[in-house]
Amino acid sequence: MLIEADLHTHTCASTHAYSTIKENCRYASRYGLKAIAMTDHMIGTQDAPHIWHFENMKCLPRAISGVYVLKGVELNITGSGGGVDMDETLLKKMEWCVASLHHSVVGEMDADAVTSAYLHAAENPYIDVIGHPINPAYPFDMEKCLKAFKEHDKLVEVNENMLVYRSGAAKVCAEMLRICKKYEIPVVVDTDAHYCELVGMVPRSEKLIEELGFPIGLVENTSWDKIHERVRAKHPDLYI
Ligand SMILES: [Zn+2]
Ligand SMILES: [Zn+2]
């Protein structure tokens, strides 16, 4: 197992996913993961839970089946301005924020628009991870944006789900990893699992990383301690 923490997972609160948080954690535990981030879709997408889902996550325990649970969200980047669809009051309460471009929210975008969106999103202090930038539908100026992500401490995501289901994603991902390797830009490898048995399973990402000789030290979530430290530093009052 490459990763200790799967930092992009969905529960059935997103209606196109099929497992509960308890089921996700049970499998994460079985597979030897130390943590997962629960990152259901924010309300800009049609399958998203009600906003109360995000407001009420404090009722969940810190760990389920011995697996730490980061209470987070997958935000929608809403356009070339790089805004996201959650207000600051609630963003402040999120322990982990993935921010992604989704077709149902932004439709088609050209490379200039995507580059602009990412450069602006890079400056948002609440975003932890840029979700699935390997989507071939949204090309962007990689060198420029990846350097901005590093500068603003955003982690760049290798997304197993997209490698499996989106043709052309592996090629984009390889290009992205080459640039990340060249400039020592940290990444995370996540499943974006929509079913419990897929949590933590990243064989395609692992293969790609191995083939490219990508340094494991740059894959931040191979160490839960590293991620844990990051979350505690960012949310000293929130994360206990
Ligand atoms: Zn997504
Ligand atoms: Zn997702």
PDB file of N, CA and C in Angstrom, residues 22-121:
ATOM      1  N   LYS A  22     -19.103   4.848   7.811  1.00  0.00           N
ATOM      2  CA  LYS A  22     -18.698   3.695   8.611  1.00  0.00           C
ATOM      3  C   LYS A  22     -18.143   2.576   7.728  1.00  0.00           C
ATOM      4  N   GLU A  23     -18.811   2.344   6.610  1.00  0.00           N
ATOM      5  CA  GLU A  23     -18.323   1.314   5.667  1.00  0.00           C
ATOM      6  C   GLU A  23     -16.975   1.723   5.077  1.00  0.00           C
ATOM      7  N   ASN A  24     -16.863   2.986   4.693  1.00  0.00           N
ATOM      8  CA  ASN A  24     -15.573   3.459   4.148  1.00  0.00           C
ATOM      9  C   ASN A  24     -14.450   3.249   5.167  1.00  0.00           C
ATOM     10  N   CYS A  25     -14.725   3.582   6.422  1.00  0.00           N
ATOM     11  CA  CYS A  25     -13.686   3.447   7.454  1.00  0.00           C
ATOM     12  C   CYS A  25     -13.374   1.983   7.753  1.00  0.00           C
ATOM     13  N   ARG A  26     -14.382   1.142   7.692  1.00  0.00           N
ATOM     14  CA  ARG A  26     -14.161  -0.282   7.959  1.00  0.00           C
ATOM     15  C   ARG A  26     -13.181  -0.861   6.924  1.00  0.00           C
ATOM     16  N   TYR A  27     -13.382  -0.505   5.675  1.00  0.00           N
ATOM     17  CA  TYR A  27     -12.465  -0.983   4.633  1.00  0.00           C
ATOM     18  C   TYR A  27     -11.096  -0.316   4.740  1.00  0.00           C
ATOM     19  N   ALA A  28     -11.090   0.971   5.060  1.00  0.00           N
ATOM     20  CA  ALA A  28      -9.809   1.681   5.234  1.00  0.00           C
ATOM     21  C   ALA A  28      -8.995   0.983   6.316  1.00  0.00           C
ATOM     22  N   SER A  29      -9.667   0.593   7.394  1.00  0.00           N
ATOM     23  CA  SER A  29      -9.011  -0.096   8.501  1.00  0.00           C
ATOM     24  C   SER A  29      -8.480  -1.462   8.046  1.00  0.00           C
ATOM     25  N   ARG A  30      -9.318  -2.187   7.330  1.00  0.00           N
ATOM     26  CA  ARG A  30      -8.937  -3.511   6.837  1.00  0.00           C
ATOM     27  C   ARG A  30      -7.707  -3.426   5.925  1.00  0.00           C
ATOM     28  N   TYR A  31      -7.626  -2.366   5.141  1.00  0.00           N
ATOM     29  CA  TYR A  31      -6.516  -2.191   4.205  1.00  0.00           C
ATOM     30  C   TYR A  31      -5.283  -1.554   4.863  1.00  0.00           C
ATOM     31  N   GLY A  32      -5.404  -1.208   6.158  1.00  0.00           N
ATOM     32  CA  GLY A  32      -4.242  -0.674   6.873  1.00  0.00           C
ATOM     33  C   GLY A  32      -4.032   0.825   6.754  1.00  0.00           C
ATOM     34  N   LEU A  33      -5.063   1.553   6.282  1.00  0.00           N
ATOM     35  CA  LEU A  33      -4.940   3.018   6.230  1.00  0.00           C
ATOM     36  C   LEU A  33      -5.046   3.591   7.642  1.00  0.00           C
ATOM     37  N   LYS A  34      -4.391   4.723   7.844  1.00  0.00           N
ATOM     38  CA  LYS A  34      -4.483   5.379   9.148  1.00  0.00           C
ATOM     39  C   LYS A  34      -5.541   6.484   9.162  1.00  0.00           C
ATOM     40  N   ALA A  35      -5.856   7.023   8.004  1.00  0.00           N
ATOM     41  CA  ALA A  35      -6.815   8.136   7.958  1.00  0.00           C
ATOM     42  C   ALA A  35      -7.497   8.212   6.600  1.00  0.00           C
ATOM     43  N   ILE A  36      -8.687   8.789   6.613  1.00  0.00           N
ATOM     44  CA  ILE A  36      -9.315   9.172   5.349  1.00  0.00           C
ATOM     45  C   ILE A  36      -9.909  10.569   5.514  1.00  0.00           C
ATOM     46  N   ALA A  37     -10.047  11.271   4.405  1.00  0.00           N
ATOM     47  CA  ALA A  37     -10.808  12.523   4.407  1.00  0.00           C
ATOM     48  C   ALA A  37     -12.147  12.241   3.745  1.00  0.00           C
ATOM     49  N   MET A  38     -13.207  12.644   4.435  1.00  0.00           N
ATOM     50  CA  MET A  38     -14.554  12.514   3.880  1.00  0.00           C
ATOM     51  C   MET A  38     -14.837  13.808   3.118  1.00  0.00           C
ATOM     52  N   THR A  39     -14.900  13.697   1.800  1.00  0.00           N
ATOM     53  CA  THR A  39     -14.977  14.909   0.971  1.00  0.00           C
ATOM     54  C   THR A  39     -16.149  14.800   0.001  1.00  0.00           C
ATOM     55  N   ASP A  40     -17.350  14.943   0.541  1.00  0.00           N
ATOM     56  CA  ASP A  40     -18.517  14.885  -0.347  1.00  0.00           C
ATOM     57  C   ASP A  40     -18.655  16.194  -1.116  1.00  0.00           C
ATOM     58  N   HIS A  41     -19.435  16.102  -2.194  1.00  0.00           N
ATOM     59  CA  HIS A  41     -19.555  17.247  -3.102  1.00  0.00           C
ATOM     60  C   HIS A  41     -20.263  18.430  -2.445  1.00  0.00           C
ATOM     61  N   MET A  42     -19.730  19.582  -2.648  1.00  0.00           N
ATOM     62  CA  MET A  42     -20.394  20.805  -2.212  1.00  0.00           C
ATOM     63  C   MET A  42     -21.585  21.063  -3.126  1.00  0.00           C
ATOM     64  N   ILE A  43     -22.479  21.930  -2.672  1.00  0.00           N
ATOM     65  CA  ILE A  43     -23.829  22.000  -3.252  1.00  0.00           C
ATOM     66  C   ILE A  43     -23.932  22.469  -4.701  1.00  0.00           C
ATOM     67  N   GLY A  44     -22.820  22.890  -5.293  1.00  0.00           N
ATOM     68  CA  GLY A  44     -22.863  23.287  -6.710  1.00  0.00           C
ATOM     69  C   GLY A  44     -23.162  22.138  -7.654  1.00  0.00           C
ATOM     70  N   THR A  45     -22.877  20.896  -7.227  1.00  0.00           N
ATOM     71  CA  THR A  45     -23.185  19.744  -8.082  1.00  0.00           C
ATOM     72  C   THR A  45     -24.533  19.150  -7.682  1.00  0.00           C
ATOM     73  N   GLN A  46     -25.216  18.556  -8.649  1.00  0.00           N
ATOM     74  CA  GLN A  46     -26.595  18.121  -8.414  1.00  0.00           C
ATOM     75  C   GLN A  46     -26.715  16.951  -7.443  1.00  0.00           C
ATOM     76  N   ASP A  47     -25.641  16.187  -7.292  1.00  0.00           N
ATOM     77  CA  ASP A  47     -25.709  15.014  -6.416  1.00  0.00           C
ATOM     78  C   ASP A  47     -25.296  15.345  -4.979  1.00  0.00           C
ATOM     79  N   ALA A  48     -25.088  16.623  -4.697  1.00  0.00           N
ATOM     80  CA  ALA A  48     -24.525  17.011  -3.401  1.00  0.00           C
ATOM     81  C   ALA A  48     -25.538  16.870  -2.258  1.00  0.00           C
ATOM     82  N   PRO A  49     -25.020  16.684  -1.044  1.00  0.00           N
ATOM     83  CA  PRO A  49     -25.920  16.669   0.114  1.00  0.00           C
ATOM     84  C   PRO A  49     -26.414  18.082   0.431  1.00  0.00           C
ATOM     85  N   HIS A  50     -27.365  18.165   1.332  1.00  0.00           N
ATOM     86  CA  HIS A  50     -27.822  19.470   1.825  1.00  0.00           C
ATOM     87  C   HIS A  50     -26.665  20.141   2.567  1.00  0.00           C
ATOM     88  N   ILE A  51     -26.679  21.442   2.610  1.00  0.00           N
ATOM     89  CA  ILE A  51     -25.609  22.199   3.279  1.00  0.00           C
ATOM     90  C   ILE A  51     -25.450  21.783   4.751  1.00  0.00           C
ATOM     91  N   TRP A  52     -26.531  21.320   5.358  1.00  0.00           N
ATOM     92  CA  TRP A  52     -26.445  20.896   6.759  1.00  0.00           C
ATOM     93  C   TRP A  52     -25.468  19.733   6.950  1.00  0.00           C
ATOM     94  N   HIS A  53     -25.273  18.934   5.897  1.00  0.00           N
ATOM     95  CA  HIS A  53     -24.281  17.844   5.969  1.00  0.00           C
ATOM     96  C   HIS A  53     -22.937  18.406   6.437  1.00  0.00           C
ATOM     97  N   PHE A  54     -22.551  19.545   5.855  1.00  0.00           N
ATOM     98  CA  PHE A  54     -21.229  20.116   6.157  1.00  0.00           C
ATOM     99  C   PHE A  54     -21.229  20.848   7.499  1.00  0.00           C
ATOM    100  N   GLU A  55     -22.387  21.380   7.851  1.00  0.00           N
ATOM    101  CA  GLU A  55     -22.465  22.129   9.113  1.00  0.00           C
ATOM    102  C   GLU A  55     -22.497  21.201  10.322  1.00  0.00           C
ATOM    103  N   ASN A  56     -22.899  19.962  10.103  1.00  0.00           N
ATOM    104  CA  ASN A  56     -23.140  19.067  11.237  1.00  0.00           C
ATOM    105  C   ASN A  56     -22.054  18.002  11.441  1.00  0.00           C
ATOM    106  N   MET A  57     -20.963  18.072  10.677  1.00  0.00           N
ATOM    107  CA  MET A  57     -19.968  16.987  10.723  1.00  0.00           C
ATOM    108  C   MET A  57     -19.277  16.860  12.081  1.00  0.00           C
ATOM    109  N   LYS A  58     -19.418  17.906  12.907  1.00  0.00           N
ATOM    110  CA  LYS A  58     -18.801  17.848  14.238  1.00  0.00           C
ATOM    111  C   LYS A  58     -19.365  16.700  15.081  1.00  0.00           C
ATOM    112  N   CYS A  59     -20.529  16.199  14.714  1.00  0.00           N
ATOM    113  CA  CYS A  59     -21.112  15.107  15.504  1.00  0.00           C
ATOM    114  C   CYS A  59     -20.397  13.767  15.255  1.00  0.00           C
ATOM    115  N   LEU A  60     -19.593  13.713  14.209  1.00  0.00           N
ATOM    116  CA  LEU A  60     -18.853  12.468  13.942  1.00  0.00           C
ATOM    117  C   LEU A  60     -17.650  12.351  14.877  1.00  0.00           C
ATOM    118  N   PRO A  61     -17.320  11.135  15.284  1.00  0.00           N
ATOM    119  CA  PRO A  61     -16.133  10.981  16.132  1.00  0.00           C
ATOM    120  C   PRO A  61     -14.848  11.244  15.356  1.00  0.00           C
ATOM    121  N   ARG A  62     -13.772  11.477  16.080  1.00  0.00           N
ATOM    122  CA  ARG A  62     -12.472  11.738  15.442  1.00  0.00           C
ATOM    123  C   ARG A  62     -11.999  10.531  14.627  1.00  0.00           C
ATOM    124  N   ALA A  63     -12.244   9.345  15.159  1.00  0.00           N
ATOM    125  CA  ALA A  63     -11.833   8.125  14.449  1.00  0.00           C
ATOM    126  C   ALA A  63     -12.994   7.135  14.411  1.00  0.00           C
ATOM    127  N   ILE A  64     -13.085   6.394  13.315  1.00  0.00           N
ATOM    128  CA  ILE A  64     -14.101   5.347  13.158  1.00  0.00           C
ATOM    129  C   ILE A  64     -13.363   4.074  12.749  1.00  0.00           C
ATOM    130  N   SER A  65     -13.625   2.978  13.457  1.00  0.00           N
ATOM    131  CA  SER A  65     -12.878   1.721  13.232  1.00  0.00           C
ATOM    132  C   SER A  65     -11.374   1.946  13.319  1.00  0.00           C
ATOM    133  N   GLY A  66     -10.958   2.871  14.169  1.00  0.00           N
ATOM    134  CA  GLY A  66      -9.533   3.130  14.362  1.00  0.00           C
ATOM    135  C   GLY A  66      -8.900   3.977  13.264  1.00  0.00           C
ATOM    136  N   VAL A  67      -9.714   4.482  12.356  1.00  0.00           N
ATOM    137  CA  VAL A  67      -9.204   5.299  11.241  1.00  0.00           C
ATOM    138  C   VAL A  67      -9.605   6.764  11.475  1.00  0.00           C
ATOM    139  N   TYR A  68      -8.603   7.650  11.470  1.00  0.00           N
ATOM    140  CA  TYR A  68      -8.892   9.075  11.634  1.00  0.00           C
ATOM    141  C   TYR A  68      -9.766   9.563  10.483  1.00  0.00           C
ATOM    142  N   VAL A  69     -10.731  10.405  10.804  1.00  0.00           N
ATOM    143  CA  VAL A  69     -11.600  10.959   9.761  1.00  0.00           C
ATOM    144  C   VAL A  69     -11.438  12.476   9.711  1.00  0.00           C
ATOM    145  N   LEU A  70     -10.919  12.952   8.587  1.00  0.00           N
ATOM    146  CA  LEU A  70     -10.877  14.406   8.364  1.00  0.00           C
ATOM    147  C   LEU A  70     -12.222  14.800   7.778  1.00  0.00           C
ATOM    148  N   LYS A  71     -12.850  15.788   8.417  1.00  0.00           N
ATOM    149  CA  LYS A  71     -14.192  16.184   7.976  1.00  0.00           C
ATOM    150  C   LYS A  71     -14.053  17.304   6.959  1.00  0.00           C
ATOM    151  N   GLY A  72     -14.249  16.920   5.708  1.00  0.00           N
ATOM    152  CA  GLY A  72     -13.936  17.868   4.639  1.00  0.00           C
ATOM    153  C   GLY A  72     -14.997  17.974   3.570  1.00  0.00           C
ATOM    154  N   VAL A  73     -14.570  18.463   2.436  1.00  0.00           N
ATOM    155  CA  VAL A  73     -15.486  18.752   1.336  1.00  0.00           C
ATOM    156  C   VAL A  73     -14.723  18.709   0.014  1.00  0.00           C
ATOM    157  N   GLU A  74     -15.422  18.368  -1.054  1.00  0.00           N
ATOM    158  CA  GLU A  74     -14.890  18.606  -2.391  1.00  0.00           C
ATOM    159  C   GLU A  74     -15.635  19.825  -2.936  1.00  0.00           C
ATOM    160  N   LEU A  75     -14.934  20.945  -2.925  1.00  0.00           N
ATOM    161  CA  LEU A  75     -15.507  22.202  -3.400  1.00  0.00           C
ATOM    162  C   LEU A  75     -15.541  22.210  -4.919  1.00  0.00           C
ATOM    163  N   ASN A  76     -16.457  22.987  -5.454  1.00  0.00           N
ATOM    164  CA  ASN A  76     -16.453  23.230  -6.895  1.00  0.00           C
ATOM    165  C   ASN A  76     -15.772  24.559  -7.170  1.00  0.00           C
ATOM    166  N   ILE A  77     -14.783  24.529  -8.051  1.00  0.00           N
ATOM    167  CA  ILE A  77     -14.253  25.783  -8.578  1.00  0.00           C
ATOM    168  C   ILE A  77     -15.287  26.253  -9.599  1.00  0.00           C
ATOM    169  N   THR A  78     -15.734  27.489  -9.468  1.00  0.00           N
ATOM    170  CA  THR A  78     -16.950  27.896 -10.191  1.00  0.00           C
ATOM    171  C   THR A  78     -16.701  28.599 -11.526  1.00  0.00           C
ATOM    172  N   GLY A  79     -15.446  28.833 -11.870  1.00  0.00           N
ATOM    173  CA  GLY A  79     -15.187  29.466 -13.164  1.00  0.00           C
ATOM    174  C   GLY A  79     -13.775  30.007 -13.231  1.00  0.00           C
ATOM    175  N   SER A  80     -13.504  30.806 -14.255  1.00  0.00           N
ATOM    176  CA  SER A  80     -12.131  31.286 -14.478  1.00  0.00           C
ATOM    177  C   SER A  80     -11.641  32.201 -13.363  1.00  0.00           C
ATOM    178  N   GLY A  81     -12.568  32.748 -12.565  1.00  0.00           N
ATOM    179  CA  GLY A  81     -12.168  33.585 -11.429  1.00  0.00           C
ATOM    180  C   GLY A  81     -11.614  32.772 -10.258  1.00  0.00           C
ATOM    181  N   GLY A  82     -11.758  31.450 -10.332  1.00  0.00           N
ATOM    182  CA  GLY A  82     -11.186  30.568  -9.308  1.00  0.00           C
ATOM    183  C   GLY A  82     -11.933  30.558  -7.983  1.00  0.00           C
ATOM    184  N   GLY A  83     -13.163  31.099  -7.969  1.00  0.00           N
ATOM    185  CA  GLY A  83     -13.957  31.071  -6.731  1.00  0.00           C
ATOM    186  C   GLY A  83     -14.455  29.676  -6.416  1.00  0.00           C
ATOM    187  N   VAL A  84     -14.902  29.464  -5.184  1.00  0.00           N
ATOM    188  CA  VAL A  84     -15.477  28.172  -4.794  1.00  0.00           C
ATOM    189  C   VAL A  84     -16.870  28.392  -4.205  1.00  0.00           C
ATOM    190  N   ASP A  85     -17.650  27.301  -4.127  1.00  0.00           N
ATOM    191  CA  ASP A  85     -19.059  27.443  -3.785  1.00  0.00           C
ATOM    192  C   ASP A  85     -19.363  27.219  -2.302  1.00  0.00           C
ATOM    193  N   MET A  86     -18.476  27.685  -1.425  1.00  0.00           N
ATOM    194  CA  MET A  86     -18.771  27.611   0.020  1.00  0.00           C
ATOM    195  C   MET A  86     -18.334  28.930   0.637  1.00  0.00           C
ATOM    196  N   ASP A  87     -19.153  29.483   1.525  1.00  0.00           N
ATOM    197  CA  ASP A  87     -18.769  30.778   2.089  1.00  0.00           C
ATOM    198  C   ASP A  87     -17.709  30.600   3.183  1.00  0.00           C
ATOM    199  N   GLU A  88     -17.076  31.715   3.510  1.00  0.00           N
ATOM    200  CA  GLU A  88     -15.898  31.648   4.372  1.00  0.00           C
ATOM    201  C   GLU A  88     -16.221  31.137   5.782  1.00  0.00           C
ATOM    202  N   THR A  89     -17.400  31.479   6.280  1.00  0.00           N
ATOM    203  CA  THR A  89     -17.777  31.025   7.629  1.00  0.00           C
ATOM    204  C   THR A  89     -17.711  29.506   7.726  1.00  0.00           C
ATOM    205  N   LEU A  90     -18.221  28.845   6.699  1.00  0.00           N
ATOM    206  CA  LEU A  90     -18.233  27.377   6.710  1.00  0.00           C
ATOM    207  C   LEU A  90     -16.867  26.811   6.290  1.00  0.00           C
ATOM    208  N   LEU A  91     -16.210  27.474   5.344  1.00  0.00           N
ATOM    209  CA  LEU A  91     -14.871  27.021   4.930  1.00  0.00           C
ATOM    210  C   LEU A  91     -13.934  26.908   6.134  1.00  0.00           C
ATOM    211  N   LYS A  92     -14.071  27.864   7.031  1.00  0.00           N
ATOM    212  CA  LYS A  92     -13.212  27.882   8.227  1.00  0.00           C
ATOM    213  C   LYS A  92     -13.399  26.628   9.079  1.00  0.00           C
ATOM    214  N   LYS A  93     -14.561  25.997   8.957  1.00  0.00           N
ATOM    215  CA  LYS A  93     -14.843  24.815   9.791  1.00  0.00           C
ATOM    216  C   LYS A  93     -14.411  23.509   9.125  1.00  0.00           C
ATOM    217  N   MET A  94     -13.995  23.572   7.878  1.00  0.00           N
ATOM    218  CA  MET A  94     -13.590  22.354   7.156  1.00  0.00           C
ATOM    219  C   MET A  94     -12.162  21.969   7.528  1.00  0.00           C
ATOM    220  N   GLU A  95     -11.980  20.697   7.842  1.00  0.00           N
ATOM    221  CA  GLU A  95     -10.630  20.238   8.176  1.00  0.00           C
ATOM    222  C   GLU A  95      -9.811  19.897   6.928  1.00  0.00           C
ATOM    223  N   TRP A  96     -10.496  19.675   5.810  1.00  0.00           N
ATOM    224  CA  TRP A  96      -9.775  19.285   4.592  1.00  0.00           C
ATOM    225  C   TRP A  96     -10.589  19.700   3.366  1.00  0.00           C
ATOM    226  N   CYS A  97      -9.995  20.506   2.508  1.00  0.00           N
ATOM    227  CA  CYS A  97     -10.707  20.987   1.319  1.00  0.00           C
ATOM    228  C   CYS A  97     -10.003  20.578   0.032  1.00  0.00           C
ATOM    229  N   VAL A  98     -10.714  19.761  -0.755  1.00  0.00           N
ATOM    230  CA  VAL A  98     -10.291  19.482  -2.126  1.00  0.00           C
ATOM    231  C   VAL A  98     -11.094  20.459  -2.989  1.00  0.00           C
ATOM    232  N   ALA A  99     -10.477  21.049  -4.006  1.00  0.00           N
ATOM    233  CA  ALA A  99     -11.220  21.940  -4.909  1.00  0.00           C
ATOM    234  C   ALA A  99     -11.022  21.475  -6.338  1.00  0.00           C
ATOM    235  N   SER A 100     -12.139  21.276  -7.045  1.00  0.00           N
ATOM    236  CA  SER A 100     -12.069  20.644  -8.370  1.00  0.00           C
ATOM    237  C   SER A 100     -12.955  21.362  -9.378  1.00  0.00           C
ATOM    238  N   LEU A 101     -12.624  21.140 -10.645  1.00  0.00           N
ATOM    239  CA  LEU A 101     -13.476  21.585 -11.753  1.00  0.00           C
ATOM    240  C   LEU A 101     -14.384  20.429 -12.145  1.00  0.00           C
ATOM    241  N   HIS A 102     -15.685  20.700 -12.208  1.00  0.00           N
ATOM    242  CA  HIS A 102     -16.644  19.677 -12.647  1.00  0.00           C
ATOM    243  C   HIS A 102     -17.476  20.223 -13.801  1.00  0.00           C
ATOM    244  N   HIS A 103     -17.705  19.377 -14.777  1.00  0.00           N
ATOM    245  CA  HIS A 103     -18.410  19.815 -15.982  1.00  0.00           C
ATOM    246  C   HIS A 103     -19.819  20.307 -15.681  1.00  0.00           C
ATOM    247  N   SER A 104     -20.492  19.670 -14.728  1.00  0.00           N
ATOM    248  CA  SER A 104     -21.876  20.074 -14.437  1.00  0.00           C
ATOM    249  C   SER A 104     -21.940  21.480 -13.835  1.00  0.00           C
ATOM    250  N   VAL A 105     -20.814  21.973 -13.370  1.00  0.00           N
ATOM    251  CA  VAL A 105     -20.781  23.324 -12.768  1.00  0.00           C
ATOM    252  C   VAL A 105     -20.232  24.353 -13.757  1.00  0.00           C
ATOM    253  N   VAL A 106     -19.122  24.026 -14.392  1.00  0.00           N
ATOM    254  CA  VAL A 106     -18.455  25.037 -15.239  1.00  0.00           C
ATOM    255  C   VAL A 106     -18.627  24.800 -16.738  1.00  0.00           C
ATOM    256  N   GLY A 107     -19.154  23.649 -17.135  1.00  0.00           N
ATOM    257  CA  GLY A 107     -19.256  23.362 -18.570  1.00  0.00           C
ATOM    258  C   GLY A 107     -17.883  23.245 -19.200  1.00  0.00           C
ATOM    259  N   GLU A 108     -17.769  23.652 -20.426  1.00  0.00           N
ATOM    260  CA  GLU A 108     -16.464  23.570 -21.100  1.00  0.00           C
ATOM    261  C   GLU A 108     -15.642  24.813 -20.800  1.00  0.00           C
ATOM    262  N   MET A 109     -14.340  24.629 -20.678  1.00  0.00           N
ATOM    263  CA  MET A 109     -13.430  25.756 -20.452  1.00  0.00           C
ATOM    264  C   MET A 109     -12.183  25.542 -21.298  1.00  0.00           C
ATOM    265  N   ASP A 110     -11.651  26.611 -21.872  1.00  0.00           N
ATOM    266  CA  ASP A 110     -10.407  26.451 -22.628  1.00  0.00           C
ATOM    267  C   ASP A 110      -9.207  26.592 -21.677  1.00  0.00           C
ATOM    268  N   ALA A 111      -8.016  26.366 -22.227  1.00  0.00           N
ATOM    269  CA  ALA A 111      -6.819  26.332 -21.379  1.00  0.00           C
ATOM    270  C   ALA A 111      -6.565  27.666 -20.664  1.00  0.00           C
ATOM    271  N   ASP A 112      -6.864  28.768 -21.325  1.00  0.00           N
ATOM    272  CA  ASP A 112      -6.661  30.072 -20.670  1.00  0.00           C
ATOM    273  C   ASP A 112      -7.585  30.221 -19.457  1.00  0.00           C
ATOM    274  N   ALA A 113      -8.829  29.813 -19.627  1.00  0.00           N
ATOM    275  CA  ALA A 113      -9.806  29.934 -18.537  1.00  0.00           C
ATOM    276  C   ALA A 113      -9.437  29.010 -17.367  1.00  0.00           C
ATOM    277  N   VAL A 114      -9.005  27.793 -17.687  1.00  0.00           N
ATOM    278  CA  VAL A 114      -8.624  26.846 -16.624  1.00  0.00           C
ATOM    279  C   VAL A 114      -7.375  27.355 -15.895  1.00  0.00           C
ATOM    280  N   THR A 115      -6.423  27.853 -16.654  1.00  0.00           N
ATOM    281  CA  THR A 115      -5.196  28.388 -16.043  1.00  0.00           C
ATOM    282  C   THR A 115      -5.550  29.525 -15.094  1.00  0.00           C
ATOM    283  N   SER A 116      -6.416  30.415 -15.544  1.00  0.00           N
ATOM    284  CA  SER A 116      -6.853  31.529 -14.700  1.00  0.00           C
ATOM    285  C   SER A 116      -7.550  31.004 -13.429  1.00  0.00           C
ATOM    286  N   ALA A 117      -8.433  30.025 -13.610  1.00  0.00           N
ATOM    287  CA  ALA A 117      -9.144  29.439 -12.460  1.00  0.00           C
ATOM    288  C   ALA A 117      -8.159  28.871 -11.444  1.00  0.00           C
ATOM    289  N   TYR A 118      -7.185  28.114 -11.919  1.00  0.00           N
ATOM    290  CA  TYR A 118      -6.223  27.478 -11.014  1.00  0.00           C
ATOM    291  C   TYR A 118      -5.310  28.503 -10.336  1.00  0.00           C
ATOM    292  N   LEU A 119      -4.895  29.513 -11.085  1.00  0.00           N
ATOM    293  CA  LEU A 119      -3.992  30.513 -10.479  1.00  0.00           C
ATOM    294  C   LEU A 119      -4.712  31.271  -9.371  1.00  0.00           C
ATOM    295  N   HIS A 120      -6.004  31.543  -9.569  1.00  0.00           N
ATOM    296  CA  HIS A 120      -6.771  32.217  -8.521  1.00  0.00           C
ATOM    297  C   HIS A 120      -7.048  31.269  -7.347  1.00  0.00           C
ATOM    298  N   ALA A 121      -7.406  30.040  -7.669  1.00  0.00           N
ATOM    299  CA  ALA A 121      -7.683  29.060  -6.606  1.00  0.00           C
ATOM    300  C   ALA A 121      -6.439  28.832  -5.747  1.00  0.00           C
TER     301      ALA A 121
END
